[in-house]
Amino acid sequence: MSEIIGSNTTYSTWGVMRTPLGVDSPYASGTVKSDYGHNTEYDKGFTATAGCFFRTSPSYSTDNPPPRFVYEDYSTSGLFYMWGLLYDGNLLVQDDYDQLAGETVTMTNGTFTLSVDAWDAVLGGQTVSGGLGSIISIGKLTAF
Amino acid sequence: MSIQPGVGYTFAASSSGINLNIEQPWSEWDATKYHPFQVINVTYDSVGSAWTYQVVPGTLNNVVPQIDEDSVWVKLDRTSGGLPDWPVSVLTPFDATTHECFIYLRAGKDATSGAFPSTDDTSTDYPRIVCSDTALSDTDTYGYVLLAKATEGTGPVCSVVQYVTGSLWGDRIKLGTSTATYYYARI
């Protein structure tokens, strides 16, 4: 049975294929996504350039929060990774991951260069320093 | 060579010649020649010194918008006795300098469910056709998509440039404290 695209309460062809990146850290709750049917509101996160979204892969479930980077602080080391990667597979299309690799992540207490390990489902994330704090900015991305 | 009649046309031959009869005159209400959201029948009302117009029924996310007819918001696809009875509205205001009038489809999110657009046809957030003498910008409350622009001249004459040529799907996306952005695609 086919879905009726464009219904007032279900899928559209455009909105569900685009998303900003969310943010998360031990010190701040994750990005809140409110989905009302053709009306989606995000409280904070990142866009590619001002107002431009990321393309989600077909495996991304729109029932979940937006794809987001998470920093876990283990005191002597830390882990930086794309949340949900293990469950949802590739959240973004490969082109967008390629654009993120090599970008500088600025945290409250330091910086590091984003590597492909951050979205490697086998490695489970990129090992970084501990005590970095919260995510401030990610290279070319625009915070909102 | 012989001439054959077509649909709506017949020939009658006599000793005086051949008469061509057009039996089915062009109909203003032949909906097949219109597209959704087309601005039609722009007519000058000399009594009211105003331009009236109609908009061909279309949908935004499967919702049929309304238009102002005599200060009552009426859905574009109104029928009467089983026949189309599309509402007639007044084309106003025109800019005093450019003599332009912008015809927009305005819609907002539903106050109760949050869905876009509102499905409460008593609410101002319900999709409605509105006119403005200036270009309008989106707000958190309303998204505007420009259907057409009318330009008035002396005579009186009025020309219309049509921008939207079909029904629409739309998404409202709001990022943080930024003004919501409305994305439309034609179907």
mmCIF file of C-alpha atoms in Angstrom:
data_model
loop_
_atom_site.group_PDB
_atom_site.id
_atom_site.type_symbol
_atom_site.label_atom_id
_atom_site.label_comp_id
_atom_site.label_asym_id
_atom_site.label_seq_id
_atom_site.Cartn_x
_atom_site.Cartn_y
_atom_site.Cartn_z
ATOM 1 C CA MET A 1 0.000 0.000 0.000
ATOM 2 C CA SER A 2 1.439 3.281 -0.992
ATOM 3 C CA GLU A 3 1.796 6.304 1.247
ATOM 4 C CA ILE A 4 -0.037 9.458 0.256
ATOM 5 C CA ILE A 5 2.770 11.965 0.108
ATOM 6 C CA GLY A 6 1.849 15.460 1.124
ATOM 7 C CA SER A 7 -0.799 14.549 3.620
ATOM 8 C CA ASN A 8 -1.277 17.018 6.399
ATOM 9 C CA THR A 9 0.056 14.629 9.002
ATOM 10 C CA THR A 10 2.492 12.284 7.324
ATOM 11 C CA TYR A 11 5.473 12.318 4.999
ATOM 12 C CA SER A 12 6.509 15.069 2.680
ATOM 13 C CA THR A 13 9.142 14.565 0.033
ATOM 14 C CA TRP A 14 11.419 17.332 1.202
ATOM 15 C CA GLY A 15 11.363 17.971 4.912
ATOM 16 C CA VAL A 16 12.089 14.435 6.029
ATOM 17 C CA MET A 17 15.170 14.228 3.820
ATOM 18 C CA ARG A 18 16.895 17.233 5.367
ATOM 19 C CA THR A 19 18.075 17.858 8.898
ATOM 20 C CA PRO A 20 20.384 20.089 10.868
ATOM 21 C CA LEU A 21 22.974 18.497 13.152
ATOM 22 C CA GLY A 22 22.137 18.461 16.805
ATOM 23 C CA VAL A 23 24.477 18.954 19.733
ATOM 24 C CA ASP A 24 24.951 17.013 22.923
ATOM 25 C CA SER A 25 27.395 16.870 25.805
ATOM 26 C CA PRO A 26 27.458 15.822 29.432
ATOM 27 C CA TYR A 27 26.658 19.416 30.313
ATOM 28 C CA ALA A 28 23.794 20.134 27.992
ATOM 29 C CA SER A 29 20.759 18.189 26.951
ATOM 30 C CA GLY A 30 20.496 17.082 23.351
ATOM 31 C CA THR A 31 18.854 19.072 20.658
ATOM 32 C CA VAL A 32 15.100 19.065 21.045
ATOM 33 C CA LYS A 33 13.252 18.262 17.869
ATOM 34 C CA SER A 34 9.531 18.948 17.833
ATOM 35 C CA ASP A 35 7.778 17.350 14.903
ATOM 36 C CA TYR A 36 4.194 18.404 14.279
ATOM 37 C CA GLY A 37 3.578 17.186 10.753
ATOM 38 C CA HIS A 38 5.084 19.373 8.026
ATOM 39 C CA ASN A 39 6.343 21.599 10.824
ATOM 40 C CA THR A 40 9.621 20.769 12.527
ATOM 41 C CA GLU A 41 11.265 22.928 15.161
ATOM 42 C CA TYR A 42 14.800 22.472 16.537
ATOM 43 C CA ASP A 43 15.978 24.366 19.604
ATOM 44 C CA LYS A 44 19.729 24.351 18.858
ATOM 45 C CA GLY A 45 22.312 22.751 16.615
ATOM 46 C CA PHE A 46 24.262 23.317 13.435
ATOM 47 C CA THR A 47 23.495 23.831 9.780
ATOM 48 C CA ALA A 48 25.934 23.312 6.921
ATOM 49 C CA THR A 49 26.025 26.979 6.009
ATOM 50 C CA ALA A 50 23.468 29.421 7.290
ATOM 51 C CA GLY A 51 20.123 27.700 6.906
ATOM 52 C CA CYS A 52 21.375 24.800 4.745
ATOM 53 C CA PHE A 53 20.616 21.310 5.913
ATOM 54 C CA PHE A 54 22.294 17.939 5.794
ATOM 55 C CA ARG A 55 20.941 15.149 3.680
ATOM 56 C CA THR A 56 19.875 12.122 5.640
ATOM 57 C CA SER A 57 20.448 8.613 4.393
ATOM 58 C CA PRO A 58 17.445 6.423 3.596
ATOM 59 C CA SER A 59 18.054 4.456 6.802
ATOM 60 C CA TYR A 60 17.564 7.477 9.019
ATOM 61 C CA SER A 61 14.415 7.225 11.080
ATOM 62 C CA THR A 62 12.608 10.530 11.347
ATOM 63 C CA ASP A 63 11.176 9.380 14.661
ATOM 64 C CA ASN A 64 14.596 9.949 16.214
ATOM 65 C CA PRO A 65 16.234 13.204 17.253
ATOM 66 C CA PRO A 66 18.413 14.782 14.569
ATOM 67 C CA PRO A 67 21.843 13.228 13.999
ATOM 68 C CA ARG A 68 24.190 14.842 16.489
ATOM 69 C CA PHE A 69 27.712 14.737 17.821
ATOM 70 C CA VAL A 70 28.219 13.655 21.415
ATOM 71 C CA TYR A 71 31.262 14.190 23.631
ATOM 72 C CA GLU A 72 31.772 11.790 26.522
ATOM 73 C CA ASP A 73 34.344 12.835 29.076
ATOM 74 C CA TYR A 74 36.263 9.992 30.749
ATOM 75 C CA SER A 75 38.542 12.346 32.687
ATOM 76 C CA THR A 76 41.868 11.210 31.211
ATOM 77 C CA SER A 77 40.396 10.815 27.743
ATOM 78 C CA GLY A 78 37.210 11.492 25.859
ATOM 79 C CA LEU A 79 35.133 10.065 23.059
ATOM 80 C CA PHE A 80 33.569 12.132 20.276
ATOM 81 C CA TYR A 81 31.043 10.383 18.096
ATOM 82 C CA MET A 82 27.907 10.632 15.995
ATOM 83 C CA TRP A 83 25.037 9.592 18.225
ATOM 84 C CA GLY A 84 22.822 6.807 16.957
ATOM 85 C CA LEU A 85 25.271 5.615 14.343
ATOM 86 C CA LEU A 86 25.257 2.079 15.686
ATOM 87 C CA TYR A 87 21.493 1.919 15.476
ATOM 88 C CA ASP A 88 20.679 3.849 12.346
ATOM 89 C CA GLY A 89 23.657 3.053 10.126
ATOM 90 C CA ASN A 90 24.904 5.948 8.085
ATOM 91 C CA LEU A 91 22.854 8.892 9.270
ATOM 92 C CA LEU A 92 24.117 11.311 6.656
ATOM 93 C CA VAL A 93 25.042 10.806 3.035
ATOM 94 C CA GLN A 94 28.745 10.191 2.418
ATOM 95 C CA ASP A 95 29.276 13.553 0.704
ATOM 96 C CA ASP A 96 28.340 15.355 3.871
ATOM 97 C CA TYR A 97 30.642 13.186 6.005
ATOM 98 C CA ASP A 98 33.471 13.984 3.598
ATOM 99 C CA GLN A 99 32.838 17.670 4.156
ATOM 100 C CA LEU A 100 33.049 17.264 7.922
ATOM 101 C CA ALA A 101 36.346 15.337 8.039
ATOM 102 C CA GLY A 102 39.274 17.592 8.896
ATOM 103 C CA GLU A 103 37.173 20.366 10.394
ATOM 104 C CA THR A 104 38.225 21.874 13.717
ATOM 105 C CA VAL A 105 35.994 21.190 16.680
ATOM 106 C CA THR A 106 36.143 23.921 19.279
ATOM 107 C CA MET A 107 35.217 22.882 22.788
ATOM 108 C CA THR A 108 35.024 24.945 25.953
ATOM 109 C CA ASN A 109 38.506 23.834 27.015
ATOM 110 C CA GLY A 110 40.311 22.971 23.804
ATOM 111 C CA THR A 111 40.167 22.015 20.164
ATOM 112 C CA PHE A 112 40.763 18.966 18.007
ATOM 113 C CA THR A 113 40.489 17.953 14.361
ATOM 114 C CA LEU A 114 37.460 15.919 13.416
ATOM 115 C CA SER A 115 38.365 12.550 11.935
ATOM 116 C CA VAL A 116 36.358 9.879 10.165
ATOM 117 C CA ASP A 117 36.564 7.816 13.362
ATOM 118 C CA ALA A 118 33.782 9.986 14.785
ATOM 119 C CA TRP A 119 31.234 8.297 12.509
ATOM 120 C CA ASP A 120 32.887 4.894 12.295
ATOM 121 C CA ALA A 121 30.335 2.485 13.721
ATOM 122 C CA VAL A 122 33.000 -0.164 14.362
ATOM 123 C CA LEU A 123 35.349 2.091 16.305
ATOM 124 C CA GLY A 124 32.419 3.751 18.039
ATOM 125 C CA GLY A 125 33.921 7.208 17.909
ATOM 126 C CA GLN A 126 37.031 9.356 17.855
ATOM 127 C CA THR A 127 39.296 9.294 20.894
ATOM 128 C CA VAL A 128 40.090 12.814 22.075
ATOM 129 C CA SER A 129 41.302 14.501 25.252
ATOM 130 C CA GLY A 130 39.330 14.465 28.446
ATOM 131 C CA GLY A 131 37.967 17.547 30.153
ATOM 132 C CA LEU A 132 37.163 19.394 26.954
ATOM 133 C CA GLY A 133 33.764 20.580 28.116
ATOM 134 C CA SER A 134 30.956 21.467 25.746
ATOM 135 C CA ILE A 135 30.858 21.777 21.964
ATOM 136 C CA ILE A 136 31.170 25.413 20.898
ATOM 137 C CA SER A 137 31.657 25.202 17.137
ATOM 138 C CA ILE A 138 32.464 22.718 14.404
ATOM 139 C CA GLY A 139 34.581 24.155 11.580
ATOM 140 C CA LYS A 140 32.535 25.389 8.649
ATOM 141 C CA LEU A 141 29.208 24.658 10.289
ATOM 142 C CA THR A 142 26.895 27.442 11.436
ATOM 143 C CA ALA A 143 25.485 27.238 14.953
ATOM 144 C CA PHE A 144 21.938 28.248 15.752
ATOM 145 C CA MET B 1 -11.237 17.766 -50.949
ATOM 146 C CA SER B 2 -14.057 17.928 -48.452
ATOM 147 C CA ILE B 3 -14.431 19.848 -45.200
ATOM 148 C CA GLN B 4 -15.526 17.798 -42.195
ATOM 149 C CA PRO B 5 -17.200 19.162 -39.053
ATOM 150 C CA GLY B 6 -15.383 18.914 -35.736
ATOM 151 C CA VAL B 7 -16.474 18.950 -32.114
ATOM 152 C CA GLY B 8 -18.764 21.918 -31.615
ATOM 153 C CA TYR B 9 -18.844 22.835 -35.294
ATOM 154 C CA THR B 10 -21.237 21.883 -38.102
ATOM 155 C CA PHE B 11 -21.555 22.825 -41.730
ATOM 156 C CA ALA B 12 -24.806 23.449 -43.575
ATOM 157 C CA ALA B 13 -24.659 23.504 -47.365
ATOM 158 C CA SER B 14 -27.197 25.245 -49.550
ATOM 159 C CA SER B 15 -27.367 26.721 -53.007
ATOM 160 C CA SER B 16 -26.098 29.998 -51.480
ATOM 161 C CA GLY B 17 -22.953 28.437 -50.041
ATOM 162 C CA ILE B 18 -21.776 26.752 -46.865
ATOM 163 C CA ASN B 19 -22.584 27.987 -43.354
ATOM 164 C CA LEU B 20 -20.291 27.252 -40.394
ATOM 165 C CA ASN B 21 -22.162 26.955 -37.121
ATOM 166 C CA ILE B 22 -20.325 27.133 -33.798
ATOM 167 C CA GLU B 23 -22.706 25.334 -31.504
ATOM 168 C CA GLN B 24 -20.648 25.194 -28.317
ATOM 169 C CA PRO B 25 -19.340 28.629 -27.415
ATOM 170 C CA TRP B 26 -16.229 28.958 -25.255
ATOM 171 C CA SER B 27 -17.086 28.468 -21.619
ATOM 172 C CA GLU B 28 -15.607 30.553 -18.832
ATOM 173 C CA TRP B 29 -16.010 27.586 -16.502
ATOM 174 C CA ASP B 30 -14.133 24.954 -18.414
ATOM 175 C CA ALA B 31 -11.886 23.971 -15.544
ATOM 176 C CA THR B 32 -9.722 21.746 -17.720
ATOM 177 C CA LYS B 33 -7.931 24.709 -19.211
ATOM 178 C CA TYR B 34 -6.871 26.135 -15.856
ATOM 179 C CA HIS B 35 -4.198 25.125 -13.407
ATOM 180 C CA PRO B 36 -4.444 25.254 -9.607
ATOM 181 C CA PHE B 37 -3.912 28.703 -8.072
ATOM 182 C CA GLN B 38 -4.288 30.436 -11.413
ATOM 183 C CA VAL B 39 -5.584 33.979 -11.085
ATOM 184 C CA ILE B 40 -8.483 34.376 -13.519
ATOM 185 C CA ASN B 41 -11.343 36.634 -14.473
ATOM 186 C CA VAL B 42 -9.672 39.871 -13.440
ATOM 187 C CA THR B 43 -12.556 42.231 -14.145
ATOM 188 C CA TYR B 44 -13.082 45.920 -13.529
ATOM 189 C CA ASP B 45 -16.179 46.715 -11.524
ATOM 190 C CA SER B 46 -17.059 50.241 -12.576
ATOM 191 C CA VAL B 47 -19.676 50.529 -9.855
ATOM 192 C CA GLY B 48 -17.260 49.741 -7.093
ATOM 193 C CA SER B 49 -14.260 51.192 -8.964
ATOM 194 C CA ALA B 50 -12.313 48.057 -8.137
ATOM 195 C CA TRP B 51 -10.857 44.986 -9.766
ATOM 196 C CA THR B 52 -12.381 41.647 -8.907
ATOM 197 C CA TYR B 53 -10.725 38.293 -9.482
ATOM 198 C CA GLN B 54 -10.926 34.589 -8.804
ATOM 199 C CA VAL B 55 -8.334 31.955 -7.989
ATOM 200 C CA VAL B 56 -8.625 28.447 -9.389
ATOM 201 C CA PRO B 57 -8.903 25.893 -6.547
ATOM 202 C CA GLY B 58 -5.641 24.263 -5.485
ATOM 203 C CA THR B 59 -4.267 22.658 -2.355
ATOM 204 C CA LEU B 60 -1.495 23.195 0.162
ATOM 205 C CA ASN B 61 -0.706 19.863 1.828
ATOM 206 C CA ASN B 62 -4.107 18.703 0.649
ATOM 207 C CA VAL B 63 -5.867 21.637 2.300
ATOM 208 C CA VAL B 64 -7.992 23.906 0.081
ATOM 209 C CA PRO B 65 -7.331 27.566 0.930
ATOM 210 C CA GLN B 66 -9.883 30.287 1.470
ATOM 211 C CA ILE B 67 -10.378 33.675 -0.164
ATOM 212 C CA ASP B 68 -12.229 36.765 1.034
ATOM 213 C CA GLU B 69 -15.607 37.212 -0.615
ATOM 214 C CA ASP B 70 -17.626 40.117 0.774
ATOM 215 C CA SER B 71 -15.709 39.896 4.074
ATOM 216 C CA VAL B 72 -16.395 36.165 4.435
ATOM 217 C CA TRP B 73 -13.600 33.596 4.074
ATOM 218 C CA VAL B 74 -14.746 31.065 1.513
ATOM 219 C CA LYS B 75 -12.936 27.960 0.265
ATOM 220 C CA LEU B 76 -11.725 28.216 -3.312
ATOM 221 C CA ASP B 77 -13.570 25.088 -4.414
ATOM 222 C CA ARG B 78 -17.055 26.198 -3.437
ATOM 223 C CA THR B 79 -19.867 24.627 -5.420
ATOM 224 C CA SER B 80 -23.516 25.457 -5.787
ATOM 225 C CA GLY B 81 -26.042 22.903 -6.954
ATOM 226 C CA GLY B 82 -23.228 20.604 -7.945
ATOM 227 C CA LEU B 83 -21.578 23.177 -10.187
ATOM 228 C CA PRO B 84 -18.466 25.263 -9.567
ATOM 229 C CA ASP B 85 -19.248 28.469 -7.754
ATOM 230 C CA TRP B 86 -15.792 29.780 -7.133
ATOM 231 C CA PRO B 87 -15.763 32.859 -4.895
ATOM 232 C CA VAL B 88 -15.032 36.322 -6.279
ATOM 233 C CA SER B 89 -12.741 38.625 -4.352
ATOM 234 C CA VAL B 90 -11.555 42.212 -4.670
ATOM 235 C CA LEU B 91 -8.027 42.801 -5.906
ATOM 236 C CA THR B 92 -6.675 45.396 -3.510
ATOM 237 C CA PRO B 93 -4.573 47.264 -2.529
ATOM 238 C CA PHE B 94 -2.403 48.436 -5.445
ATOM 239 C CA ASP B 95 0.789 50.332 -4.733
ATOM 240 C CA ALA B 96 0.294 54.021 -5.530
ATOM 241 C CA THR B 97 3.611 54.268 -7.393
ATOM 242 C CA THR B 98 4.221 50.885 -8.998
ATOM 243 C CA HIS B 99 0.498 50.099 -9.377
ATOM 244 C CA GLU B 100 1.313 46.526 -8.362
ATOM 245 C CA CYS B 101 -0.697 44.165 -6.213
ATOM 246 C CA PHE B 102 0.898 40.957 -4.925
ATOM 247 C CA ILE B 103 -1.327 37.920 -4.565
ATOM 248 C CA TYR B 104 -0.072 35.513 -1.911
ATOM 249 C CA LEU B 105 -0.995 32.183 -0.419
ATOM 250 C CA ARG B 106 -0.584 32.714 3.323
ATOM 251 C CA ALA B 107 -0.506 29.852 5.844
ATOM 252 C CA GLY B 108 0.492 29.269 9.434
ATOM 253 C CA LYS B 109 0.908 26.347 11.788
ATOM 254 C CA ASP B 110 -2.083 24.969 13.611
ATOM 255 C CA ALA B 111 -2.456 26.525 17.053
ATOM 256 C CA THR B 112 -3.537 23.210 18.582
ATOM 257 C CA SER B 113 -1.731 20.428 16.759
ATOM 258 C CA GLY B 114 1.255 22.445 15.520
ATOM 259 C CA ALA B 115 0.874 20.952 12.040
ATOM 260 C CA PHE B 116 1.495 23.058 8.966
ATOM 261 C CA PRO B 117 -0.756 24.398 7.698
ATOM 262 C CA SER B 118 -3.597 24.841 10.122
ATOM 263 C CA THR B 119 -6.693 22.814 9.312
ATOM 264 C CA ASP B 120 -8.957 24.982 11.445
ATOM 265 C CA ASP B 121 -10.847 26.917 8.784
ATOM 266 C CA THR B 122 -12.012 29.468 11.341
ATOM 267 C CA SER B 123 -8.442 30.410 12.194
ATOM 268 C CA THR B 124 -6.275 33.063 10.532
ATOM 269 C CA ASP B 125 -3.584 30.368 10.373
ATOM 270 C CA TYR B 126 -5.679 28.415 7.851
ATOM 271 C CA PRO B 127 -4.336 28.810 4.287
ATOM 272 C CA ARG B 128 -5.778 31.962 2.750
ATOM 273 C CA ILE B 129 -5.314 34.017 -0.397
ATOM 274 C CA VAL B 130 -4.280 37.539 0.558
ATOM 275 C CA CYS B 131 -3.262 40.633 -1.396
ATOM 276 C CA SER B 132 -0.643 43.239 -0.599
ATOM 277 C CA ASP B 133 0.748 46.359 -2.240
ATOM 278 C CA THR B 134 4.234 45.381 -1.018
ATOM 279 C CA ALA B 135 6.269 42.176 -1.052
ATOM 280 C CA LEU B 136 5.721 40.227 2.157
ATOM 281 C CA SER B 137 8.312 38.361 4.218
ATOM 282 C CA ASP B 138 7.840 35.159 6.168
ATOM 283 C CA THR B 139 7.306 35.325 9.903
ATOM 284 C CA ASP B 140 7.058 32.680 12.613
ATOM 285 C CA THR B 141 3.299 33.052 12.319
ATOM 286 C CA TYR B 142 2.838 33.017 8.542
ATOM 287 C CA GLY B 143 4.601 31.734 5.465
ATOM 288 C CA TYR B 144 3.861 33.523 2.202
ATOM 289 C CA VAL B 145 4.225 32.132 -1.285
ATOM 290 C CA LEU B 146 3.687 34.536 -4.186
ATOM 291 C CA LEU B 147 1.065 33.144 -6.533
ATOM 292 C CA ALA B 148 0.852 36.056 -8.956
ATOM 293 C CA LYS B 149 1.334 39.781 -9.365
ATOM 294 C CA ALA B 150 -1.239 42.133 -10.880
ATOM 295 C CA THR B 151 -0.326 45.490 -12.379
ATOM 296 C CA GLU B 152 -2.954 48.133 -12.974
ATOM 297 C CA GLY B 153 -2.838 50.630 -15.807
ATOM 298 C CA THR B 154 -5.095 53.333 -17.138
ATOM 299 C CA GLY B 155 -8.014 52.395 -19.273
ATOM 300 C CA PRO B 156 -8.667 50.656 -16.965
ATOM 301 C CA VAL B 157 -6.475 47.682 -17.735
ATOM 302 C CA CYS B 158 -4.863 45.112 -15.495
ATOM 303 C CA SER B 159 -2.275 42.483 -16.354
ATOM 304 C CA VAL B 160 -1.360 39.427 -14.298
ATOM 305 C CA VAL B 161 1.934 37.577 -14.104
ATOM 306 C CA GLN B 162 1.435 34.068 -12.728
ATOM 307 C CA TYR B 163 4.245 32.506 -10.672
ATOM 308 C CA VAL B 164 2.743 29.371 -9.126
ATOM 309 C CA THR B 165 1.179 26.916 -11.541
ATOM 310 C CA GLY B 166 0.099 23.998 -9.381
ATOM 311 C CA SER B 167 -0.914 22.743 -5.981
ATOM 312 C CA LEU B 168 1.785 22.767 -3.328
ATOM 313 C CA TRP B 169 3.422 20.726 -0.619
ATOM 314 C CA GLY B 170 5.016 22.766 2.088
ATOM 315 C CA ASP B 171 7.235 22.303 5.108
ATOM 316 C CA ARG B 172 7.838 24.711 7.954
ATOM 317 C CA ILE B 173 11.220 24.385 9.619
ATOM 318 C CA LYS B 174 12.350 26.535 12.508
ATOM 319 C CA LEU B 175 15.924 26.578 13.768
ATOM 320 C CA GLY B 176 16.456 27.939 17.270
ATOM 321 C CA THR B 177 15.395 31.558 17.532
ATOM 322 C CA SER B 178 15.632 32.209 13.796
ATOM 323 C CA THR B 179 12.473 33.060 11.905
ATOM 324 C CA ALA B 180 10.807 29.924 10.592
ATOM 325 C CA THR B 181 11.494 29.064 6.978
ATOM 326 C CA TYR B 182 8.815 27.709 4.663
ATOM 327 C CA TYR B 183 9.712 25.376 1.817
ATOM 328 C CA TYR B 184 7.312 24.691 -1.019
ATOM 329 C CA ALA B 185 7.265 22.210 -3.845
ATOM 330 C CA ARG B 186 4.726 22.077 -6.641
ATOM 331 C CA ILE B 187 2.776 18.908 -7.247
#
